[in-house]
Amino acid sequence: MKRTAAKERGGSKKGSARNSLAVRICVLVTVFTASVLMSSMYFIYYQANRTAEREAMEKAQQALMAISLRMDNTLDGVQIAARNMHQYVEHHLDEPSIMDSLCRLLVATNPQIMGCSVAFEPDFYPRYGTYHEVRTFRSPEDSTLILTAVNRGSQPYTHQAWYYEAVHHGKHIWTDPYYYDVGSGDLRPVVSFSMPIRDALGATAGVMSVTIPMEWFSGVVLSMRPFPGSHAAVMSQDGKIVIHPE
């Protein structure tokens, strides 16, 4: 009986050991399975986030490209009109008396353009004095009324950005915003597209510049909303914000 009891106790211990080992194995398998599952879920979550982030970036880039193209198309209309008239100006340098008519025509046929200036290098037309500039602009009271101002030797302009930058770089340029006199000291914020005028020998004869009001330009920019709650803004060449909804 004692041997039998001892055997039973020994068998009970072996069974308990086997059960304990089975439990440990089961726990380890469960922990391992949970770890693999958590790792898999994290990987799926990570990949999903990366996919969503990539898709969001692609949509943002497409939206920005669309805005850029729309802005380019808007400004291209101004540039094309200016370049077409610029050719007439260069081909008629021997007829300075018609410059005001050319400028008036350009402004009258392009409602987004506020003004046009044709200015020449000092002493280019000696009979008109050192400086000669013809400027046409819309009346601030009536935009359909085109006014003309002629500067013959009294007011230097070669240091102004719209003139100096075009001559200095030797190519067409867009200026940063500045204030434009529309008569009687009434200053309006504007930007200008300027092009050097060259004579038959290729020498710089002057500058032709067209001016658009910042009010119109701001309206175009602020109307662009790539996403709900978003807005567009414009920065100057030196990093200053010049158009912003606030």
PDB file of C-alpha atoms in Angstrom:
ATOM      1  CA  MET A   1       0.000   0.000   0.000  1.00  0.00           C
ATOM      2  CA  LYS A   2       2.798   2.390   0.873  1.00  0.00           C
ATOM      3  CA  ARG A   3       4.513   1.698  -2.436  1.00  0.00           C
ATOM      4  CA  THR A   4       1.254   2.215  -4.254  1.00  0.00           C
ATOM      5  CA  ALA A   5       0.648   5.514  -2.438  1.00  0.00           C
ATOM      6  CA  ALA A   6       4.186   6.610  -3.224  1.00  0.00           C
ATOM      7  CA  LYS A   7       3.694   5.734  -6.864  1.00  0.00           C
ATOM      8  CA  GLU A   8       0.444   7.679  -6.910  1.00  0.00           C
ATOM      9  CA  ARG A   9       2.135  10.670  -5.348  1.00  0.00           C
ATOM     10  CA  GLY A  10       4.985  10.391  -7.854  1.00  0.00           C
ATOM     11  CA  GLY A  11       2.510  10.125 -10.708  1.00  0.00           C
ATOM     12  CA  SER A  12       0.623  13.133  -9.356  1.00  0.00           C
ATOM     13  CA  LYS A  13       3.818  15.200  -9.291  1.00  0.00           C
ATOM     14  CA  LYS A  14       4.687  14.167 -12.840  1.00  0.00           C
ATOM     15  CA  GLY A  15       1.174  15.050 -13.996  1.00  0.00           C
ATOM     16  CA  SER A  16       1.361  18.387 -12.230  1.00  0.00           C
ATOM     17  CA  ALA A  17       4.724  19.069 -13.851  1.00  0.00           C
ATOM     18  CA  ARG A  18       3.325  18.168 -17.249  1.00  0.00           C
ATOM     19  CA  ASN A  19       0.304  20.424 -16.672  1.00  0.00           C
ATOM     20  CA  SER A  20       2.567  23.272 -15.505  1.00  0.00           C
ATOM     21  CA  LEU A  21       4.777  22.880 -18.588  1.00  0.00           C
ATOM     22  CA  ALA A  22       1.726  22.816 -20.833  1.00  0.00           C
ATOM     23  CA  VAL A  23       0.448  26.008 -19.198  1.00  0.00           C
ATOM     24  CA  ARG A  24       3.801  27.696 -19.657  1.00  0.00           C
ATOM     25  CA  ILE A  25       3.959  26.636 -23.297  1.00  0.00           C
ATOM     26  CA  CYS A  26       0.404  27.849 -23.796  1.00  0.00           C
ATOM     27  CA  VAL A  27       1.246  31.227 -22.195  1.00  0.00           C
ATOM     28  CA  LEU A  28       4.397  31.559 -24.308  1.00  0.00           C
ATOM     29  CA  VAL A  29       2.467  30.710 -27.461  1.00  0.00           C
ATOM     30  CA  THR A  30      -0.228  33.199 -26.484  1.00  0.00           C
ATOM     31  CA  VAL A  31       2.328  35.931 -25.770  1.00  0.00           C
ATOM     32  CA  PHE A  32       4.179  35.205 -28.990  1.00  0.00           C
ATOM     33  CA  THR A  33       0.942  35.188 -30.985  1.00  0.00           C
ATOM     34  CA  ALA A  34      -0.125  38.462 -29.362  1.00  0.00           C
ATOM     35  CA  SER A  35       3.256  39.995 -30.132  1.00  0.00           C
ATOM     36  CA  VAL A  36       3.060  38.906 -33.751  1.00  0.00           C
ATOM     37  CA  LEU A  37      -0.510  40.193 -33.979  1.00  0.00           C
ATOM     38  CA  MET A  38       0.418  43.541 -32.445  1.00  0.00           C
ATOM     39  CA  SER A  39       3.430  43.828 -34.737  1.00  0.00           C
ATOM     40  CA  SER A  40       1.253  43.007 -37.729  1.00  0.00           C
ATOM     41  CA  MET A  41      -1.374  45.546 -36.677  1.00  0.00           C
ATOM     42  CA  TYR A  42       1.291  48.213 -36.142  1.00  0.00           C
ATOM     43  CA  PHE A  43       2.806  47.447 -39.545  1.00  0.00           C
ATOM     44  CA  ILE A  44      -0.615  47.677 -41.208  1.00  0.00           C
ATOM     45  CA  TYR A  45      -1.353  50.918 -39.328  1.00  0.00           C
ATOM     46  CA  TYR A  46       2.057  52.336 -40.278  1.00  0.00           C
ATOM     47  CA  GLN A  47       1.616  51.410 -43.928  1.00  0.00           C
ATOM     48  CA  ALA A  48      -1.919  52.817 -43.954  1.00  0.00           C
ATOM     49  CA  ASN A  49      -0.667  56.087 -42.473  1.00  0.00           C
ATOM     50  CA  ARG A  50       2.147  56.267 -44.995  1.00  0.00           C
ATOM     51  CA  THR A  51      -0.300  55.599 -47.828  1.00  0.00           C
ATOM     52  CA  ALA A  52      -2.712  58.238 -46.516  1.00  0.00           C
ATOM     53  CA  GLU A  53       0.141  60.710 -46.048  1.00  0.00           C
ATOM     54  CA  ARG A  54       1.455  60.026 -49.536  1.00  0.00           C
ATOM     55  CA  GLU A  55      -2.015  60.449 -51.047  1.00  0.00           C
ATOM     56  CA  ALA A  56      -2.522  63.689 -49.105  1.00  0.00           C
ATOM     57  CA  MET A  57       0.823  65.029 -50.321  1.00  0.00           C
ATOM     58  CA  GLU A  58       0.002  64.093 -53.905  1.00  0.00           C
ATOM     59  CA  LYS A  59      -3.370  65.857 -53.666  1.00  0.00           C
ATOM     60  CA  ALA A  60      -1.699  68.924 -52.143  1.00  0.00           C
ATOM     61  CA  GLN A  61       0.937  68.998 -54.893  1.00  0.00           C
ATOM     62  CA  GLN A  62      -1.737  68.666 -57.572  1.00  0.00           C
ATOM     63  CA  ALA A  63      -3.742  71.476 -55.981  1.00  0.00           C
ATOM     64  CA  LEU A  64      -0.678  73.723 -55.790  1.00  0.00           C
ATOM     65  CA  MET A  65       0.178  72.954 -59.399  1.00  0.00           C
ATOM     66  CA  ALA A  66      -3.377  73.831 -60.441  1.00  0.00           C
ATOM     67  CA  ILE A  67      -3.140  77.149 -58.564  1.00  0.00           C
ATOM     68  CA  SER A  68       0.247  77.861 -60.126  1.00  0.00           C
ATOM     69  CA  LEU A  69      -1.095  77.156 -63.620  1.00  0.00           C
ATOM     70  CA  ARG A  70      -4.153  79.313 -63.000  1.00  0.00           C
ATOM     71  CA  MET A  71      -1.966  82.167 -61.765  1.00  0.00           C
ATOM     72  CA  ASP A  72       0.392  81.764 -64.721  1.00  0.00           C
ATOM     73  CA  ASN A  73      -2.557  81.861 -67.131  1.00  0.00           C
ATOM     74  CA  THR A  74      -3.885  84.994 -65.447  1.00  0.00           C
ATOM     75  CA  LEU A  75      -0.554  86.815 -65.612  1.00  0.00           C
ATOM     76  CA  ASP A  76       0.170  85.464 -69.093  1.00  0.00           C
ATOM     77  CA  GLY A  77      -2.789  87.476 -70.371  1.00  0.00           C
ATOM     78  CA  VAL A  78      -1.120  90.655 -69.100  1.00  0.00           C
ATOM     79  CA  GLN A  79       2.281  89.664 -70.476  1.00  0.00           C
ATOM     80  CA  ILE A  80       0.986  88.723 -73.925  1.00  0.00           C
ATOM     81  CA  ALA A  81      -0.890  92.013 -74.293  1.00  0.00           C
ATOM     82  CA  ALA A  82       2.184  93.955 -73.149  1.00  0.00           C
ATOM     83  CA  ARG A  83       4.574  92.083 -75.436  1.00  0.00           C
ATOM     84  CA  ASN A  84       2.375  92.606 -78.473  1.00  0.00           C
ATOM     85  CA  MET A  85       2.312  96.364 -77.862  1.00  0.00           C
ATOM     86  CA  HIS A  86       6.015  96.331 -76.997  1.00  0.00           C
ATOM     87  CA  GLN A  87       6.789  95.267 -80.585  1.00  0.00           C
ATOM     88  CA  TYR A  88       4.891  98.265 -81.944  1.00  0.00           C
ATOM     89  CA  VAL A  89       6.795 100.589 -79.624  1.00  0.00           C
ATOM     90  CA  GLU A  90      10.190  99.233 -80.762  1.00  0.00           C
ATOM     91  CA  HIS A  91       9.182  99.479 -84.417  1.00  0.00           C
ATOM     92  CA  HIS A  92       8.105 103.129 -84.050  1.00  0.00           C
ATOM     93  CA  LEU A  93      10.925 104.692 -82.040  1.00  0.00           C
ATOM     94  CA  ASP A  94      11.237 107.295 -84.770  1.00  0.00           C
ATOM     95  CA  GLU A  95       7.668 108.399 -84.006  1.00  0.00           C
ATOM     96  CA  PRO A  96       7.621 109.427 -80.333  1.00  0.00           C
ATOM     97  CA  SER A  97       4.383 111.349 -80.857  1.00  0.00           C
ATOM     98  CA  ILE A  98       2.344 108.128 -81.178  1.00  0.00           C
ATOM     99  CA  MET A  99       3.524 106.556 -77.897  1.00  0.00           C
ATOM    100  CA  ASP A 100       0.583 107.940 -75.955  1.00  0.00           C
ATOM    101  CA  SER A 101      -1.869 106.462 -78.492  1.00  0.00           C
ATOM    102  CA  LEU A 102      -0.236 103.033 -78.206  1.00  0.00           C
ATOM    103  CA  CYS A 103      -0.380 103.147 -74.406  1.00  0.00           C
ATOM    104  CA  ARG A 104      -4.011 104.306 -74.403  1.00  0.00           C
ATOM    105  CA  LEU A 105      -4.977 101.469 -76.738  1.00  0.00           C
ATOM    106  CA  LEU A 106      -3.290  98.894 -74.511  1.00  0.00           C
ATOM    107  CA  VAL A 107      -5.036 100.122 -71.361  1.00  0.00           C
ATOM    108  CA  ALA A 108      -8.423 100.557 -73.056  1.00  0.00           C
ATOM    109  CA  THR A 109      -8.479  96.998 -74.437  1.00  0.00           C
ATOM    110  CA  ASN A 110      -7.262  95.239 -71.260  1.00  0.00           C
ATOM    111  CA  PRO A 111      -9.505  95.943 -68.251  1.00  0.00           C
ATOM    112  CA  GLN A 112      -7.113  94.286 -65.783  1.00  0.00           C
ATOM    113  CA  ILE A 113      -4.365  96.783 -66.690  1.00  0.00           C
ATOM    114  CA  MET A 114      -4.418 100.026 -64.712  1.00  0.00           C
ATOM    115  CA  GLY A 115      -1.691 101.910 -66.555  1.00  0.00           C
ATOM    116  CA  CYS A 116       1.066 101.842 -69.162  1.00  0.00           C
ATOM    117  CA  SER A 117       4.335 103.758 -69.250  1.00  0.00           C
ATOM    118  CA  VAL A 118       6.855 104.188 -72.040  1.00  0.00           C
ATOM    119  CA  ALA A 119      10.003 105.871 -70.743  1.00  0.00           C
ATOM    120  CA  PHE A 120      13.288 106.452 -72.517  1.00  0.00           C
ATOM    121  CA  GLU A 121      16.938 106.637 -71.609  1.00  0.00           C
ATOM    122  CA  PRO A 122      18.203 110.131 -70.680  1.00  0.00           C
ATOM    123  CA  ASP A 123      18.633 112.356 -73.753  1.00  0.00           C
ATOM    124  CA  PHE A 124      17.227 109.715 -76.105  1.00  0.00           C
ATOM    125  CA  TYR A 125      14.998 112.462 -77.533  1.00  0.00           C
ATOM    126  CA  PRO A 126      17.070 115.643 -76.950  1.00  0.00           C
ATOM    127  CA  ARG A 127      14.276 117.917 -78.119  1.00  0.00           C
ATOM    128  CA  TYR A 128      12.080 116.692 -75.263  1.00  0.00           C
ATOM    129  CA  GLY A 129      14.693 117.241 -72.570  1.00  0.00           C
ATOM    130  CA  THR A 130      16.764 114.846 -70.498  1.00  0.00           C
ATOM    131  CA  TYR A 131      13.848 112.619 -69.543  1.00  0.00           C
ATOM    132  CA  HIS A 132      10.902 111.652 -71.678  1.00  0.00           C
ATOM    133  CA  GLU A 133       8.091 109.456 -70.385  1.00  0.00           C
ATOM    134  CA  VAL A 134       4.538 108.938 -71.628  1.00  0.00           C
ATOM    135  CA  ARG A 135       2.139 107.477 -69.087  1.00  0.00           C
ATOM    136  CA  THR A 136      -1.511 106.540 -69.463  1.00  0.00           C
ATOM    137  CA  PHE A 137      -3.711 105.351 -66.611  1.00  0.00           C
ATOM    138  CA  ARG A 138      -7.320 104.779 -65.659  1.00  0.00           C
ATOM    139  CA  SER A 139      -9.099 107.534 -63.814  1.00  0.00           C
ATOM    140  CA  PRO A 140      -9.693 106.539 -60.159  1.00  0.00           C
ATOM    141  CA  GLU A 141     -13.212 107.983 -60.421  1.00  0.00           C
ATOM    142  CA  ASP A 142     -14.145 106.356 -63.746  1.00  0.00           C
ATOM    143  CA  SER A 143     -12.209 103.292 -64.897  1.00  0.00           C
ATOM    144  CA  THR A 144     -13.435 103.766 -68.478  1.00  0.00           C
ATOM    145  CA  LEU A 145     -11.711 107.146 -68.656  1.00  0.00           C
ATOM    146  CA  ILE A 146      -8.064 106.871 -69.790  1.00  0.00           C
ATOM    147  CA  LEU A 147      -5.809 109.777 -68.795  1.00  0.00           C
ATOM    148  CA  THR A 148      -2.403 110.698 -70.181  1.00  0.00           C
ATOM    149  CA  ALA A 149       0.564 112.364 -68.483  1.00  0.00           C
ATOM    150  CA  VAL A 150       3.762 113.318 -70.284  1.00  0.00           C
ATOM    151  CA  ASN A 151       7.019 113.870 -68.420  1.00  0.00           C
ATOM    152  CA  ARG A 152       9.435 115.931 -70.514  1.00  0.00           C
ATOM    153  CA  GLY A 153      12.647 116.453 -68.626  1.00  0.00           C
ATOM    154  CA  SER A 154      11.255 117.412 -65.229  1.00  0.00           C
ATOM    155  CA  GLN A 155      11.021 114.163 -63.259  1.00  0.00           C
ATOM    156  CA  PRO A 156      13.752 111.470 -63.269  1.00  0.00           C
ATOM    157  CA  TYR A 157      12.489 107.889 -63.278  1.00  0.00           C
ATOM    158  CA  THR A 158      15.569 105.791 -64.056  1.00  0.00           C
ATOM    159  CA  HIS A 159      16.042 104.949 -60.357  1.00  0.00           C
ATOM    160  CA  GLN A 160      12.537 103.560 -59.961  1.00  0.00           C
ATOM    161  CA  ALA A 161      12.263  99.769 -59.683  1.00  0.00           C
ATOM    162  CA  TRP A 162       9.999  99.275 -62.703  1.00  0.00           C
ATOM    163  CA  TYR A 163      12.605 101.015 -64.896  1.00  0.00           C
ATOM    164  CA  TYR A 164      15.915 100.247 -63.217  1.00  0.00           C
ATOM    165  CA  GLU A 165      15.354  96.492 -62.765  1.00  0.00           C
ATOM    166  CA  ALA A 166      14.381  95.946 -66.408  1.00  0.00           C
ATOM    167  CA  VAL A 167      17.457  97.847 -67.645  1.00  0.00           C
ATOM    168  CA  HIS A 168      19.790  96.293 -65.077  1.00  0.00           C
ATOM    169  CA  HIS A 169      18.746  92.692 -65.833  1.00  0.00           C
ATOM    170  CA  GLY A 170      18.269  93.313 -69.535  1.00  0.00           C
ATOM    171  CA  LYS A 171      15.020  91.343 -69.673  1.00  0.00           C
ATOM    172  CA  HIS A 172      11.353  91.507 -68.688  1.00  0.00           C
ATOM    173  CA  ILE A 173      10.640  91.534 -64.943  1.00  0.00           C
ATOM    174  CA  TRP A 174       7.747  91.640 -62.485  1.00  0.00           C
ATOM    175  CA  THR A 175       8.263  94.207 -59.744  1.00  0.00           C
ATOM    176  CA  ASP A 176       7.491  93.838 -56.085  1.00  0.00           C
ATOM    177  CA  PRO A 177       4.434  95.861 -54.984  1.00  0.00           C
ATOM    178  CA  TYR A 178       4.868  99.624 -54.876  1.00  0.00           C
ATOM    179  CA  TYR A 179       2.672 102.740 -54.861  1.00  0.00           C
ATOM    180  CA  TYR A 180       1.536 104.221 -58.171  1.00  0.00           C
ATOM    181  CA  ASP A 181       0.357 107.813 -58.575  1.00  0.00           C
ATOM    182  CA  VAL A 182      -2.977 107.837 -60.411  1.00  0.00           C
ATOM    183  CA  GLY A 183      -3.174 111.614 -60.287  1.00  0.00           C
ATOM    184  CA  SER A 184      -3.348 114.392 -57.707  1.00  0.00           C
ATOM    185  CA  GLY A 185      -1.103 112.445 -55.356  1.00  0.00           C
ATOM    186  CA  ASP A 186      -3.552 109.520 -55.116  1.00  0.00           C
ATOM    187  CA  LEU A 187      -1.253 106.547 -54.517  1.00  0.00           C
ATOM    188  CA  ARG A 188      -2.476 102.998 -55.188  1.00  0.00           C
ATOM    189  CA  PRO A 189      -0.601  99.721 -54.470  1.00  0.00           C
ATOM    190  CA  VAL A 190       0.349  98.018 -57.740  1.00  0.00           C
ATOM    191  CA  VAL A 191       2.763  95.602 -59.409  1.00  0.00           C
ATOM    192  CA  SER A 192       4.278  96.137 -62.852  1.00  0.00           C
ATOM    193  CA  PHE A 193       5.499  94.033 -65.743  1.00  0.00           C
ATOM    194  CA  SER A 194       8.427  95.836 -67.407  1.00  0.00           C
ATOM    195  CA  MET A 195      10.408  95.162 -70.591  1.00  0.00           C
ATOM    196  CA  PRO A 196      13.510  96.875 -71.982  1.00  0.00           C
ATOM    197  CA  ILE A 197      12.988  98.763 -75.243  1.00  0.00           C
ATOM    198  CA  ARG A 198      15.817  98.262 -77.757  1.00  0.00           C
ATOM    199  CA  ASP A 199      16.683 100.242 -80.854  1.00  0.00           C
ATOM    200  CA  ALA A 200      17.610  98.806 -84.254  1.00  0.00           C
ATOM    201  CA  LEU A 201      21.191  98.175 -83.077  1.00  0.00           C
ATOM    202  CA  GLY A 202      20.108  96.325 -79.932  1.00  0.00           C
ATOM    203  CA  ALA A 203      21.028  99.118 -77.536  1.00  0.00           C
ATOM    204  CA  THR A 204      18.699  99.944 -74.643  1.00  0.00           C
ATOM    205  CA  ALA A 205      16.411 102.823 -75.619  1.00  0.00           C
ATOM    206  CA  GLY A 206      14.117 102.735 -72.608  1.00  0.00           C
ATOM    207  CA  VAL A 207      11.509 100.655 -70.790  1.00  0.00           C
ATOM    208  CA  MET A 208       7.858  99.851 -71.361  1.00  0.00           C
ATOM    209  CA  SER A 209       5.884  98.958 -68.267  1.00  0.00           C
ATOM    210  CA  VAL A 210       2.281  97.883 -67.660  1.00  0.00           C
ATOM    211  CA  THR A 211       0.741  98.176 -64.230  1.00  0.00           C
ATOM    212  CA  ILE A 212      -1.975  96.087 -62.567  1.00  0.00           C
ATOM    213  CA  PRO A 213      -3.655  97.065 -59.289  1.00  0.00           C
ATOM    214  CA  MET A 214      -2.983  94.972 -56.212  1.00  0.00           C
ATOM    215  CA  GLU A 215      -6.713  95.041 -55.520  1.00  0.00           C
ATOM    216  CA  TRP A 216      -7.382  93.077 -58.713  1.00  0.00           C
ATOM    217  CA  PHE A 217      -4.371  90.815 -58.187  1.00  0.00           C
ATOM    218  CA  SER A 218      -5.416  90.124 -54.571  1.00  0.00           C
ATOM    219  CA  GLY A 219      -8.926  89.225 -55.701  1.00  0.00           C
ATOM    220  CA  VAL A 220      -7.540  86.662 -58.126  1.00  0.00           C
ATOM    221  CA  VAL A 221      -5.208  85.112 -55.538  1.00  0.00           C
ATOM    222  CA  LEU A 222      -7.680  85.021 -52.638  1.00  0.00           C
ATOM    223  CA  SER A 223     -10.347  83.392 -54.797  1.00  0.00           C
ATOM    224  CA  MET A 224      -8.103  80.329 -55.080  1.00  0.00           C
ATOM    225  CA  ARG A 225      -8.986  77.780 -52.389  1.00  0.00           C
ATOM    226  CA  PRO A 226      -7.464  74.348 -53.084  1.00  0.00           C
ATOM    227  CA  PHE A 227      -9.168  72.781 -50.049  1.00  0.00           C
ATOM    228  CA  PRO A 228     -12.040  73.791 -47.728  1.00  0.00           C
ATOM    229  CA  GLY A 229     -10.705  76.215 -45.132  1.00  0.00           C
ATOM    230  CA  SER A 230      -7.469  76.826 -47.063  1.00  0.00           C
ATOM    231  CA  HIS A 231      -6.272  79.967 -48.809  1.00  0.00           C
ATOM    232  CA  ALA A 232      -3.516  81.158 -51.131  1.00  0.00           C
ATOM    233  CA  ALA A 233      -0.945  83.837 -50.361  1.00  0.00           C
ATOM    234  CA  VAL A 234       1.782  85.660 -52.262  1.00  0.00           C
ATOM    235  CA  MET A 235       5.284  86.497 -51.096  1.00  0.00           C
ATOM    236  CA  SER A 236       7.605  89.097 -52.540  1.00  0.00           C
ATOM    237  CA  GLN A 237      11.073  88.226 -53.856  1.00  0.00           C
ATOM    238  CA  ASP A 238      12.611  89.109 -50.487  1.00  0.00           C
ATOM    239  CA  GLY A 239      10.213  86.869 -48.558  1.00  0.00           C
ATOM    240  CA  LYS A 240       7.630  89.419 -47.410  1.00  0.00           C
ATOM    241  CA  ILE A 241       3.973  88.409 -47.476  1.00  0.00           C
ATOM    242  CA  VAL A 242       2.172  90.835 -49.800  1.00  0.00           C
ATOM    243  CA  ILE A 243      -1.207  89.096 -50.207  1.00  0.00           C
ATOM    244  CA  HIS A 244      -2.946  87.279 -47.349  1.00  0.00           C
ATOM    245  CA  PRO A 245      -6.621  86.980 -46.340  1.00  0.00           C
ATOM    246  CA  GLU A 246      -5.878  88.711 -43.043  1.00  0.00           C
TER     247      GLU A 246
END
